[in-house]
Amino acid sequence: MAGFSVDQIDDIKIAVSEVLLALIEHGGGQSIEVEFAIEQRSFTVRGHTAVTSFDAEHTDLLLCRTVLAGVCTAHGIELVDNQAHIWAAVAYASIT
Amino acid sequence: MNETSNQSDSDDRWLRESFDRYWTYRDKNLRDEIAERTSWLATRGARRFADCGEPFDDLVQVARIGLLNAIDRFDPSQGVPFGAYATPTIMGELRRYFRDHTWSVHVSRRAKDLRPAVNVAIEALNNELRRSPRMSEIAERMKIPEEAVIEALEANSAYRAHVLDQSGRNTPSVDSDLDTILNREVIAGVLDRLRPRQRRILYLRFFDELSQAQIADKIGTSQVHVGRLIASSLAQLRELLQEDESGTAEG
């Protein structure tokens, strides 16, 4: 992907993996909608899936947050209308 | 259906009926009984912060306050399982406790005093050895026990939290930074169970925030290999966390 360093592409790979893994592990087993976008000088992955119960403080999600905090510029894990929404953005603004 | 699932069904039924009654009558004795039966939720929440340096009994007490608040606010007609409702409330109470009372971890006076000198020694050894020094090498250089070096290194993350706290930026970003540090503290407890090489790589990547290229340079391997090691170490860490979760739920 133009504009991203090798390090940032690795960060993106980890971010996508974390977002999808969290949605698979903590979703209700229904379909997962995922969107990839290059916007505002960053790569963003967003996913959501229906959940029956969702423990946002599950230790596994703490690990997910820790990893995303390490590789992303911004990220979010939230429950909206019985849907778990997880997103992560890796910016390439710092590339010279 | 075996005996265990019968017991679990019976507990679930008791809890549903009790919450229905408590929602209507607000009976304090019933609240105490519900709290007693669901106290494992508070213990589980407290255990996540067990490695943060605060006495475990204190954490359980704080978590129980969160549990009682959750019982008071829980509306059984919403159809949400109580555990899913209570856990964020309990964790919120614990996080508030850390923010208000300890700002992340307890740091001994010795660790605070040693922290700057340990950092200087690490920097010097980094340059001399052209790699990260081992605990034993730092301890030998400073003529202090390895345990003291570890304490001082742990104080580094606490110090960062303290600096954030002292900056007076009362904005969501401060909370977010503190949350990150608290999340890391929870994860750090499990990191110890990985192999030293895996632990080191994850520590460098997610705690010291080095890039994969920097880590590859530091440990003398390729960036691609570092990427693979990070992925496999995270997978193993996740398995350990899941084992802990299922162990706690069964216990």
Coordinates of N, CA and C in Angstrom, one line a residue, chain A residues 6-7 10-11 14 18 21 25 52-60 62-67 69-71, chain B residues 44 48 81 84 87-88 91 95 180 183-184 186-187 205-206 211-213 223 230 234 237-238 241-242 245:
Chain A
V6 N 7.0 -0.5 5.8 CA 6.9 -2.0 6.1 C 6.4 -2.2 7.6
D7 N 6.9 -1.4 8.5 CA 6.5 -1.5 9.9 C 5.0 -1.2 10.0
D10 N 2.9 -4.0 8.8 CA 2.8 -5.0 9.8 C 1.8 -4.6 10.9
D11 N 1.8 -3.4 11.3 CA 0.9 -2.9 12.3 C -0.5 -3.1 11.8
I14 N -1.6 -6.7 12.1 CA -1.9 -7.1 13.5 C -3.3 -6.5 13.8
E18 N -6.5 -8.5 15.1 CA -7.0 -8.3 16.4 C -8.5 -8.0 16.3
L21 N -10.4 -11.2 15.1 CA -10.4 -12.2 16.2 C -11.3 -11.9 17.3
E25 N -14.4 -14.2 18.4 CA -14.4 -14.8 19.7 C -15.5 -14.3 20.6
T52 N -25.1 -11.6 21.9 CA -26.2 -11.8 22.9 C -25.8 -11.2 24.3
S53 N -24.5 -11.4 24.6 CA -24.0 -10.8 25.8 C -22.5 -10.4 25.4
F54 N -22.1 -9.3 26.0 CA -20.8 -8.8 25.6 C -20.1 -8.2 26.8
D55 N -19.0 -8.8 27.2 CA -18.2 -8.3 28.3 C -17.1 -7.5 27.8
A56 N -17.3 -6.2 27.8 CA -16.2 -5.3 27.2 C -14.9 -5.3 28.1
E57 N -15.0 -5.9 29.3 CA -13.9 -5.9 30.2 C -13.3 -7.3 30.2
H58 N -13.7 -8.2 29.3 CA -13.1 -9.5 29.3 C -11.6 -9.4 29.1
T59 N -10.9 -10.2 29.8 CA -9.4 -10.1 29.8 C -8.9 -10.2 28.4
D60 N -9.5 -11.0 27.6 CA -9.1 -11.2 26.2 C -9.2 -9.8 25.4
L62 N -9.0 -7.0 26.9 CA -8.0 -6.1 27.5 C -6.7 -6.3 26.7
L63 N -6.4 -7.6 26.4 CA -5.2 -7.8 25.6 C -5.4 -7.2 24.2
C64 N -6.6 -7.3 23.6 CA -6.9 -6.8 22.3 C -6.6 -5.2 22.4
R65 N -7.1 -4.6 23.4 CA -6.9 -3.1 23.5 C -5.5 -2.8 23.7
T66 N -4.7 -3.6 24.5 CA -3.3 -3.4 24.7 C -2.6 -3.5 23.3
V67 N -2.9 -4.5 22.6 CA -2.2 -4.7 21.3 C -2.6 -3.5 20.3
A69 N -3.6 -0.6 21.1 CA -2.9 0.7 21.6 C -1.5 0.7 21.1
G70 N -0.9 -0.5 21.0 CA 0.5 -0.5 20.6 C 0.7 -0.3 19.1
V71 N -0.2 -0.8 18.3 CA 0.0 -0.7 16.8 C -0.9 0.3 16.1
Chain B
R44 N -13.3 -12.3 40.7 CA -12.7 -12.4 39.3 C -12.2 -11.0 38.8
R48 N -8.0 -9.7 38.2 CA -7.4 -9.1 37.0 C -6.3 -8.0 37.3
P81 N -28.0 -11.0 30.9 CA -27.5 -11.8 32.0 C -26.8 -10.9 33.0
A84 N -22.9 -10.2 32.7 CA -22.5 -9.3 31.6 C -22.8 -7.9 32.0
T87 N -20.1 -7.0 35.3 CA -18.6 -6.9 35.1 C -18.1 -5.5 34.7
P88 N -18.7 -4.8 33.8 CA -18.2 -3.4 33.5 C -18.3 -2.5 34.7
M91 N -15.5 -3.5 37.1 CA -14.2 -3.1 36.5 C -14.1 -1.5 36.6
R95 N -11.1 0.5 38.4 CA -10.3 1.5 37.6 C -10.4 2.9 38.4
T180 N -4.9 2.3 29.2 CA -3.9 1.5 28.5 C -2.9 1.0 29.5
N183 N -4.6 -1.7 31.6 CA -4.7 -2.9 30.8 C -3.4 -3.7 30.7
R184 N -2.3 -2.9 30.5 CA -1.0 -3.5 30.4 C -0.6 -4.2 31.6
V186 N -2.6 -5.6 33.7 CA -3.3 -6.9 33.8 C -2.6 -7.9 32.9
I187 N -2.2 -7.5 31.7 CA -1.6 -8.4 30.8 C -0.2 -8.8 31.2
R205 N 7.6 -4.6 22.1 CA 6.6 -4.1 21.1 C 5.5 -3.3 21.7
F206 N 4.9 -3.9 22.8 CA 3.7 -3.3 23.3 C 3.8 -2.4 24.5
S211 N 9.2 -0.5 17.2 CA 8.7 -1.0 15.9 C 9.3 -2.4 15.7
Q212 N 8.7 -3.2 14.8 CA 9.2 -4.5 14.5 C 10.7 -4.4 14.0
A213 N 11.0 -3.4 13.2 CA 12.3 -3.2 12.7 C 13.3 -2.9 13.8
Q223 N 13.0 -8.7 10.4 CA 11.8 -8.1 10.8 C 10.6 -9.1 10.6
I230 N 5.8 -12.3 17.1 CA 4.7 -11.5 17.8 C 3.4 -12.2 17.6
L234 N 1.3 -13.8 20.7 CA 0.0 -13.2 21.1 C -1.0 -14.4 21.1
L237 N -0.5 -16.2 24.3 CA -0.9 -15.4 25.4 C -2.5 -15.4 25.5
R238 N -3.1 -15.4 24.4 CA -4.6 -15.4 24.3 C -5.1 -16.8 24.9
L241 N -4.9 -16.7 28.6 CA -5.9 -15.9 29.2 C -7.3 -16.6 29.2
Q242 N -7.5 -17.4 28.1 CA -8.7 -18.1 28.0 C -8.8 -19.3 29.0
E245 N -9.7 -17.6 32.2 CA -11.1 -17.3 32.3 C -11.9 -18.5 32.6

